[in-house]
GROMACS .gro file of C-alpha atoms in nm:
model
  364
    1MET     CA    1  -3.656   6.811   3.467
    2LYS     CA    2  -3.840   6.654   3.759
    3VAL     CA    3  -4.075   6.472   3.521
    4ILE     CA    4  -3.786   6.367   3.293
    5SER     CA    5  -3.592   6.243   3.594
    6LYS     CA    6  -3.880   6.029   3.720
    7LEU     CA    7  -3.959   5.890   3.376
    8SER     CA    8  -3.589   5.802   3.328
    9TRP     CA    9  -3.584   5.639   3.672
   10LEU     CA   10  -3.883   5.419   3.591
   11PHE     CA   11  -3.764   5.332   3.239
   12VAL     CA   12  -3.404   5.243   3.331
   13GLY     CA   13  -3.505   5.041   3.638
   14GLY     CA   14  -3.779   4.856   3.453
   15LEU     CA   15  -3.562   4.782   3.148
   16PHE     CA   16  -3.277   4.641   3.358
   17ILE     CA   17  -3.518   4.412   3.543
   18PHE     CA   18  -3.677   4.299   3.216
   19SER     CA   19  -3.340   4.241   3.047
   20GLY     CA   20  -3.202   4.049   3.346
   21LEU     CA   21  -3.511   3.829   3.374
   22ILE     CA   22  -3.499   3.740   3.005
   23LYS     CA   23  -3.132   3.639   3.035
   24ILE     CA   24  -3.156   3.451   3.365
   25ASN     CA   25  -3.454   3.259   3.229
   26ASP     CA   26  -3.204   3.094   2.991
   27PRO     CA   27  -2.859   3.107   3.155
   28VAL     CA   28  -2.711   2.848   2.918
   29GLY     CA   29  -2.814   3.056   2.615
   30THR     CA   30  -2.658   3.367   2.773
   31ALA     CA   31  -2.342   3.168   2.848
   32ILE     CA   32  -2.319   3.061   2.482
   33LYS     CA   33  -2.332   3.428   2.381
   34LEU     CA   34  -2.059   3.516   2.634
   35GLU     CA   35  -1.839   3.238   2.496
   36GLU     CA   36  -1.881   3.390   2.151
   37TYR     CA   37  -1.758   3.726   2.281
   38PHE     CA   38  -1.461   3.564   2.458
   39GLU     CA   39  -1.358   3.389   2.137
   40VAL     CA   40  -1.382   3.713   1.937
   41PHE     CA   41  -1.179   3.908   2.194
   42ALA     CA   42  -0.921   3.629   2.217
   43THR     CA   43  -0.870   3.654   1.840
   44ASP     CA   44  -0.878   4.035   1.815
   45PHE     CA   45  -0.712   4.144   2.140
   46ALA     CA   46  -0.541   3.881   2.353
   47SER     CA   47  -0.567   3.507   2.399
   48PHE     CA   48  -0.614   3.541   2.777
   49PHE     CA   49  -0.987   3.604   2.717
   50LEU     CA   50  -1.017   3.229   2.661
   51ILE     CA   51  -0.947   3.189   3.034
   52PHE     CA   52  -1.301   3.312   3.099
   53LYS     CA   53  -1.467   3.064   2.863
   54PRO     CA   54  -1.501   2.776   3.117
   55TYR     CA   55  -1.667   3.020   3.357
   56ALA     CA   56  -1.920   3.156   3.105
   57LEU     CA   57  -2.215   2.991   3.282
   58TYR     CA   58  -2.124   3.141   3.620
   59LEU     CA   59  -2.073   3.482   3.462
   60SER     CA   60  -2.404   3.444   3.280
   61ILE     CA   61  -2.596   3.393   3.605
   62LEU     CA   62  -2.394   3.662   3.786
   63LEU     CA   63  -2.441   3.934   3.521
   64SER     CA   64  -2.809   3.851   3.468
   65ALA     CA   65  -2.879   3.857   3.843
   66LEU     CA   66  -2.681   4.181   3.873
   67GLU     CA   67  -2.906   4.350   3.616
   68ILE     CA   68  -3.217   4.250   3.811
   69ILE     CA   69  -3.067   4.353   4.147
   70LEU     CA   70  -2.953   4.693   4.017
   71GLY     CA   71  -3.291   4.752   3.852
   72VAL     CA   72  -3.482   4.673   4.172
   73ALA     CA   73  -3.240   4.879   4.384
   74LEU     CA   74  -3.284   5.174   4.148
   75LEU     CA   75  -3.663   5.159   4.163
   76LEU     CA   76  -3.644   5.137   4.544
   77ARG     CA   77  -3.395   5.430   4.538
   78TRP     CA   78  -3.172   5.233   4.775
   79ARG     CA   79  -2.815   5.372   4.794
   80LEU     CA   80  -2.901   5.569   4.485
   81ARG     CA   81  -2.563   5.721   4.405
   82GLN     CA   82  -2.376   5.389   4.429
   83ILE     CA   83  -2.641   5.214   4.223
   84LEU     CA   84  -2.631   5.480   3.950
   85VAL     CA   85  -2.250   5.465   3.933
   86SER     CA   86  -2.270   5.083   3.909
   87LEU     CA   87  -2.524   5.111   3.629
   88LEU     CA   88  -2.303   5.362   3.450
   89VAL     CA   89  -2.000   5.132   3.468
   90LEU     CA   90  -2.208   4.837   3.347
   91MET     CA   91  -2.353   5.037   3.058
   92VAL     CA   92  -2.011   5.168   2.948
   93PHE     CA   93  -1.898   4.806   2.929
   94PHE     CA   94  -2.210   4.694   2.738
   95THR     CA   95  -2.189   4.994   2.503
   96PHE     CA   96  -1.832   4.903   2.413
   97LEU     CA   97  -1.938   4.544   2.340
   98THR     CA   98  -2.228   4.646   2.118
   99PHE     CA   99  -2.027   4.913   1.935
  100TYR     CA  100  -1.744   4.670   1.868
  101SER     CA  101  -1.991   4.407   1.747
  102ALA     CA  102  -2.170   4.655   1.520
  103TYR     CA  103  -1.870   4.838   1.377
  104PHE     CA  104  -1.661   4.530   1.308
  105ASN     CA  105  -1.960   4.298   1.246
  106LYS     CA  106  -1.828   4.045   1.495
  107VAL     CA  107  -2.126   3.922   1.699
  108THR     CA  108  -2.443   3.970   1.497
  109ASP     CA  109  -2.678   3.920   1.794
  110CYS     CA  110  -2.572   4.067   2.128
  111GLY     CA  111  -2.821   3.857   2.324
  112CYS     CA  112  -2.939   4.169   2.512
  113PHE     CA  113  -3.288   4.022   2.542
  114GLY     CA  114  -3.202   3.657   2.478
  115ASP     CA  115  -3.417   3.483   2.218
  116ALA     CA  116  -3.723   3.690   2.314
  117ILE     CA  117  -3.633   4.006   2.120
  118LYS     CA  118  -3.372   3.996   1.845
  119LEU     CA  119  -3.180   4.319   1.786
  120THR     CA  120  -2.930   4.399   1.513
  121PRO     CA  121  -2.585   4.511   1.636
  122TRP     CA  122  -2.659   4.877   1.555
  123GLN     CA  123  -2.999   4.857   1.725
  124SER     CA  124  -2.829   4.716   2.035
  125PHE     CA  125  -2.571   4.995   2.030
  126SER     CA  126  -2.843   5.261   1.990
  127LYS     CA  127  -3.032   5.111   2.284
  128ASP     CA  128  -2.719   5.130   2.500
  129ILE     CA  129  -2.651   5.491   2.401
  130ILE     CA  130  -3.005   5.586   2.505
  131LEU     CA  131  -2.959   5.409   2.840
  132LEU     CA  132  -2.626   5.586   2.895
  133ILE     CA  133  -2.790   5.923   2.834
  134LEU     CA  134  -3.073   5.839   3.075
  135ILE     CA  135  -2.828   5.730   3.345
  136PHE     CA  136  -2.635   6.057   3.306
  137ILE     CA  137  -2.966   6.242   3.343
  138LEU     CA  138  -3.040   6.048   3.662
  139LEU     CA  139  -2.696   6.130   3.803
  140ALA     CA  140  -2.747   6.498   3.724
  141THR     CA  141  -3.100   6.512   3.867
  142ARG     CA  142  -3.061   6.296   4.176
  143ARG     CA  143  -3.209   6.573   4.390
  144TYR     CA  144  -3.551   6.493   4.240
  145LEU     CA  145  -3.527   6.130   4.355
  146PRO     CA  146  -3.501   6.124   4.735
  147GLU     CA  147  -3.302   5.826   4.854
  148THR     CA  148  -3.486   5.561   5.056
  149LYS     CA  149  -3.351   5.533   5.411
  150ALA     CA  150  -3.583   5.258   5.529
  151LYS     CA  151  -3.407   4.929   5.613
  152ILE     CA  152  -3.680   4.737   5.432
  153ALA     CA  153  -3.533   4.856   5.100
  154GLY     CA  154  -3.205   4.680   5.172
  155VAL     CA  155  -3.392   4.367   5.276
  156LEU     CA  156  -3.590   4.371   4.951
  157VAL     CA  157  -3.269   4.406   4.748
  158ALA     CA  158  -3.117   4.110   4.936
  159VAL     CA  159  -3.432   3.902   4.874
  160THR     CA  160  -3.417   4.001   4.505
  161ALA     CA  161  -3.058   3.876   4.492
  162LEU     CA  162  -3.152   3.539   4.645
  163ILE     CA  163  -3.449   3.495   4.412
  164SER     CA  164  -3.246   3.598   4.104
  165PHE     CA  165  -2.966   3.351   4.170
  166GLY     CA  166  -3.223   3.085   4.258
  167ILE     CA  167  -3.400   3.137   3.922
  168GLY     CA  168  -3.071   3.110   3.734
  169ILE     CA  169  -2.962   2.791   3.912
  170TYR     CA  170  -3.304   2.630   3.867
  171ALA     CA  171  -3.322   2.725   3.498
  172TYR     CA  172  -2.977   2.572   3.442
  173ASN     CA  173  -3.083   2.242   3.601
  174HIS     CA  174  -3.407   2.233   3.401
  175GLU     CA  175  -3.529   2.389   3.078
  176PRO     CA  176  -3.595   2.768   3.068
  177PHE     CA  177  -3.920   2.874   3.238
  178VAL     CA  178  -4.035   3.043   2.917
  179ASP     CA  179  -3.905   2.902   2.587
  180PHE     CA  180  -3.858   3.170   2.319
  181ARG     CA  181  -3.680   2.941   2.073
  182ALA     CA  182  -3.819   2.810   1.746
  183TYR     CA  183  -3.805   2.454   1.886
  184LYS     CA  184  -4.041   2.515   2.178
  185VAL     CA  185  -4.328   2.280   2.264
  186GLY     CA  186  -4.618   2.330   2.024
  187ASN     CA  187  -4.408   2.438   1.725
  188ASN     CA  188  -4.411   2.239   1.403
  189ILE     CA  189  -4.051   2.223   1.278
  190PRO     CA  190  -4.124   2.134   0.910
  191ALA     CA  191  -4.372   2.423   0.890
  192LEU     CA  192  -4.119   2.667   1.037
  193MET     CA  193  -3.864   2.557   0.776
  194LYS     CA  194  -4.091   2.705   0.507
  195PRO     CA  195  -4.183   3.071   0.442
  196SER     CA  196  -4.512   3.175   0.604
  197ALA     CA  197  -4.589   3.385   0.294
  198PRO     CA  198  -4.428   3.431  -0.050
  199LEU     CA  199  -4.110   3.632  -0.013
  200ARG     CA  200  -4.091   3.964  -0.198
  201TYR     CA  201  -3.770   4.144  -0.289
  202LYS     CA  202  -3.642   4.473  -0.416
  203TYR     CA  203  -3.343   4.486  -0.646
  204ILE     CA  204  -3.062   4.738  -0.605
  205MET     CA  205  -2.921   4.813  -0.950
  206ALA     CA  206  -2.649   5.051  -1.069
  207LYS     CA  207  -2.582   5.236  -1.394
  208ASN     CA  208  -2.334   5.517  -1.467
  209GLY     CA  209  -2.257   5.558  -1.095
  210GLU     CA  210  -2.626   5.584  -1.005
  211GLU     CA  211  -2.808   5.336  -0.780
  212LYS     CA  212  -3.179   5.267  -0.813
  213GLU     CA  213  -3.430   5.033  -0.647
  214PHE     CA  214  -3.666   4.815  -0.852
  215THR     CA  215  -3.953   4.603  -0.721
  216ASN     CA  216  -3.935   4.402  -1.045
  217TYR     CA  217  -3.608   4.296  -1.203
  218PRO     CA  218  -3.539   4.547  -1.485
  219THR     CA  219  -3.541   4.422  -1.841
  220ASP     CA  220  -3.294   4.697  -1.937
  221SER     CA  221  -2.962   4.512  -1.947
  222THR     CA  222  -2.764   4.833  -1.896
  223TRP     CA  223  -2.856   4.820  -1.526
  224LYS     CA  224  -2.606   4.609  -1.332
  225PHE     CA  225  -2.722   4.400  -1.039
  226LYS     CA  226  -2.577   4.493  -0.697
  227LYS     CA  227  -2.790   4.319  -0.436
  228MET     CA  228  -3.133   4.183  -0.354
  229VAL     CA  229  -3.312   4.294  -0.033
  230PRO     CA  230  -3.617   4.113   0.110
  231LEU     CA  231  -3.922   4.334   0.162
  232ASN     CA  232  -4.092   4.096   0.407
  233PRO     CA  233  -3.811   3.913   0.591
  234GLN     CA  234  -4.049   3.841   0.881
  235ASP     CA  235  -4.229   3.595   0.651
  236GLY     CA  236  -3.914   3.397   0.579
  237PRO     CA  237  -3.841   3.054   0.735
  238LYS     CA  238  -3.790   3.070   1.113
  239ILE     CA  239  -3.572   2.759   1.100
  240THR     CA  240  -3.309   2.746   0.826
  241ASP     CA  241  -3.038   2.515   0.960
  242PHE     CA  242  -3.209   2.200   1.088
  243ASN     CA  243  -3.054   1.904   0.910
  244ILE     CA  244  -3.006   1.541   1.018
  245TRP     CA  245  -2.780   1.292   0.842
  246ASN     CA  246  -2.562   0.983   0.872
  247ASP     CA  247  -2.320   0.801   0.641
  248GLU     CA  248  -2.609   0.684   0.424
  249GLY     CA  249  -2.740   1.033   0.349
  250ASP     CA  250  -2.995   1.292   0.466
  251PHE     CA  251  -3.261   1.176   0.714
  252THR     CA  252  -3.419   1.510   0.804
  253GLN     CA  253  -3.765   1.421   0.670
  254GLU     CA  254  -3.749   1.077   0.829
  255VAL     CA  255  -3.727   1.237   1.176
  256PHE     CA  256  -4.054   1.419   1.102
  257ASN     CA  257  -4.248   1.101   1.019
  258GLY     CA  258  -4.459   0.954   1.299
  259ASN     CA  259  -4.376   0.957   1.669
  260LYS     CA  260  -4.010   1.009   1.750
  261LEU     CA  261  -3.845   1.011   2.091
  262VAL     CA  262  -3.534   1.219   2.017
  263ILE     CA  263  -3.234   1.195   2.250
  264LEU     CA  264  -3.004   1.492   2.190
  265VAL     CA  265  -2.640   1.438   2.286
  266GLN     CA  266  -2.458   1.756   2.187
  267ASP     CA  267  -2.111   1.651   2.300
  268VAL     CA  268  -2.037   1.302   2.432
  269SER     CA  269  -1.727   1.426   2.617
  270LYS     CA  270  -1.943   1.659   2.831
  271ALA     CA  271  -2.251   1.439   2.875
  272ASP     CA  272  -2.314   1.293   3.220
  273GLN     CA  273  -2.316   0.916   3.167
  274LYS     CA  274  -2.494   0.844   3.496
  275VAL     CA  275  -2.822   0.991   3.369
  276PHE     CA  276  -2.845   0.735   3.087
  277THR     CA  277  -2.971   0.463   3.320
  278GLN     CA  278  -3.309   0.638   3.333
  279ILE     CA  279  -3.293   0.746   2.967
  280ASN     CA  280  -3.223   0.386   2.860
  281GLN     CA  281  -3.529   0.270   3.056
  282LEU     CA  282  -3.740   0.526   2.869
  283VAL     CA  283  -3.594   0.420   2.533
  284ALA     CA  284  -3.667   0.052   2.605
  285ALA     CA  285  -4.026   0.132   2.712
  286ALA     CA  286  -4.080   0.349   2.403
  287GLU     CA  287  -3.978   0.067   2.171
  288LYS     CA  288  -4.248  -0.155   2.330
  289SER     CA  289  -4.516   0.116   2.335
  290SER     CA  290  -4.843   0.069   2.150
  291LYS     CA  291  -4.805   0.432   2.030
  292ASN     CA  292  -4.540   0.328   1.773
  293ILE     CA  293  -4.270   0.548   1.923
  294LYS     CA  294  -3.933   0.524   1.753
  295PRO     CA  295  -3.635   0.638   1.964
  296VAL     CA  296  -3.351   0.812   1.776
  297VAL     CA  297  -3.032   0.984   1.889
  298ILE     CA  298  -2.893   1.303   1.735
  299THR     CA  299  -2.537   1.402   1.819
  300ALA     CA  300  -2.279   1.656   1.708
  301SER     CA  301  -1.987   1.433   1.809
  302SER     CA  302  -1.786   1.231   1.558
  303SER     CA  303  -1.893   0.878   1.472
  304GLN     CA  304  -1.580   0.738   1.639
  305ASP     CA  305  -1.644   0.923   1.965
  306TYR     CA  306  -2.013   0.839   1.963
  307ASP     CA  307  -1.951   0.468   1.900
  308VAL     CA  308  -1.735   0.450   2.212
  309PHE     CA  309  -1.989   0.652   2.409
  310ARG     CA  310  -2.296   0.444   2.313
  311HIS     CA  311  -2.122   0.124   2.420
  312GLU     CA  312  -2.023   0.282   2.752
  313THR     CA  313  -2.379   0.401   2.819
  314ASN     CA  314  -2.561   0.105   2.654
  315LEU     CA  315  -2.767   0.354   2.453
  316SER     CA  316  -2.928   0.135   2.186
  317ALA     CA  317  -3.110   0.349   1.932
  318PRO     CA  318  -3.040   0.454   1.572
  319TYR     CA  319  -2.824   0.765   1.570
  320TYR     CA  320  -2.780   1.056   1.333
  321PHE     CA  321  -2.564   1.366   1.322
  322GLY     CA  322  -2.662   1.731   1.352
  323ASP     CA  323  -2.494   2.069   1.377
  324ALA     CA  324  -2.368   2.150   1.728
  325THR     CA  325  -2.513   2.503   1.728
  326VAL     CA  326  -2.854   2.374   1.620
  327LEU     CA  327  -2.856   2.109   1.893
  328LYS     CA  328  -2.765   2.371   2.156
  329THR     CA  329  -3.055   2.583   2.032
  330MET     CA  330  -3.298   2.293   2.040
  331MET     CA  331  -3.206   2.180   2.390
  332ARG     CA  332  -3.004   2.354   2.662
  333SER     CA  333  -2.916   2.032   2.847
  334ASN     CA  334  -2.665   1.769   2.737
  335PRO     CA  335  -2.824   1.516   2.702
  336GLY     CA  336  -3.183   1.628   2.650
  337ILE     CA  337  -3.505   1.465   2.534
  338MET     CA  338  -3.763   1.584   2.281
  339LEU     CA  339  -4.083   1.418   2.160
  340PHE     CA  340  -4.193   1.473   1.798
  341LYS     CA  341  -4.532   1.391   1.652
  342ASN     CA  342  -4.509   1.427   1.273
  343GLY     CA  343  -4.251   1.702   1.321
  344GLN     CA  344  -4.441   1.889   1.593
  345VAL     CA  345  -4.267   1.927   1.929
  346VAL     CA  346  -4.507   1.783   2.186
  347GLY     CA  347  -4.261   1.727   2.470
  348LYS     CA  348  -3.924   1.858   2.586
  349TRP     CA  349  -3.723   1.759   2.895
  350HIS     CA  350  -3.393   1.832   3.064
  351TYR     CA  351  -3.217   1.510   3.165
  352ASN     CA  352  -3.300   1.596   3.527
  353ASP     CA  353  -3.667   1.573   3.432
  354THR     CA  354  -3.658   1.252   3.223
  355PRO     CA  355  -4.024   1.144   3.194
  356ASP     CA  356  -4.171   0.797   3.229
  357ILE     CA  357  -4.339   0.622   2.937
  358ASN     CA  358  -4.690   0.707   3.065
  359THR     CA  359  -4.615   1.079   3.044
  360VAL     CA  360  -4.480   1.037   2.691
  361GLU     CA  361  -4.779   0.833   2.575
  362GLN     CA  362  -5.028   1.082   2.720
  363LEU     CA  363  -4.869   1.360   2.514
  364LEU     CA  364  -4.925   1.154   2.196
   0.00000   0.00000   0.00000
C-alpha cells in the first residue's frame, strides 16, 4: 500500500500539472469548450447557465491555473488533506461532465488535454474514474505521505499560482506558446485536407438477425448493409472543414495559390477597431512588396455587417467568408494574421504582435 500510495501521489500530481499546462497554454480554446458546455446545460437543465458564458475566458484561466496549483501542492504535500479534498471535489465535477457528455453524446471532445491529445467522451470518463479511484486511495493512505511543514512549500505554491495566471494572461494576449492545431506554422493546409494514405474500411452487415464484419463488400445480396467503419482513421484528412467563398462561388483553392497575407476577422462586432491602424499599414506595404503578396480578409460575419465594418476601419482588401468555428480554430485572436505560401502556413500573429513588412518578406 505504501508503494501504491506513492505511485498514485506522483501520477495524480503530475497529471493535474500536465492537464492544467495544456489548457492554460490555450485559454481561448478552453473557453470555447466551456461555452459549449454552458450552452448544452442551458438547453438540458436551466437557462441560467448562459449567465456564465460571458465569463468563460476568466473561468478557463481560473480552472486551468487551479489544476496546476493543486498538482504542485499535492507533489509538495502541502496541506495534504485540504488539497486531496479539493481534488476530489474537482474530479467529481469533471466526472459528471464527462459522463453526461458520453452518455447523452452532447460534447464529443471534453477538451481535457486541449488540442494536444484528443479523447472520446467515454475515454475521458474512464480517465476521470481512474483519477477518482486514485484520489480515494490517497485519502485512505495519507499516513504514508507525511505532510510538508516547511514554509517554503507554501511559498512555492504561491509562486506557482502567480506563474500559472501569468501564463494564461500572456497566452490570451498572444498566440498559444505551443500550437497543437492543424493550422500551426509549418503545416500545409491543402495536404492536410487529403488522406495521408488510402482509407480502408470494414463493413458491418446483417442477415437473419446475425451481424458479421467484412473487409470486402459481400457480393451475396442477402446480407444487408448496416454501417461502414474505417480501419485506419488516423490516415484520414486532418482538416475537413476549411472552405472559403463569396457571392461569386468557392475560392478555397485560390487562397492556396502564391503568397497570401490572410487577415482573419471572426466577428466584426467583437473586433477591436483600434488595432487596424497597424494592420492597414501592413496590408498597404504587402500590396507594394516585391514578393507578390496578396492581402485577403476572411470573416464569419454577414456581408452587410462586414461592409459597414470595413468602411469604419478602412480595411481595403478582397474579402471572403468562412465558418466561424474554423476561423476560431485557425486563430485565437480577433482579428488575427496568417501568412500562406502556396497553402503552407509560414507565419501566424495575434493582433498584439502585428509584424512589419520586413518580417513578412523574410518568412517568404
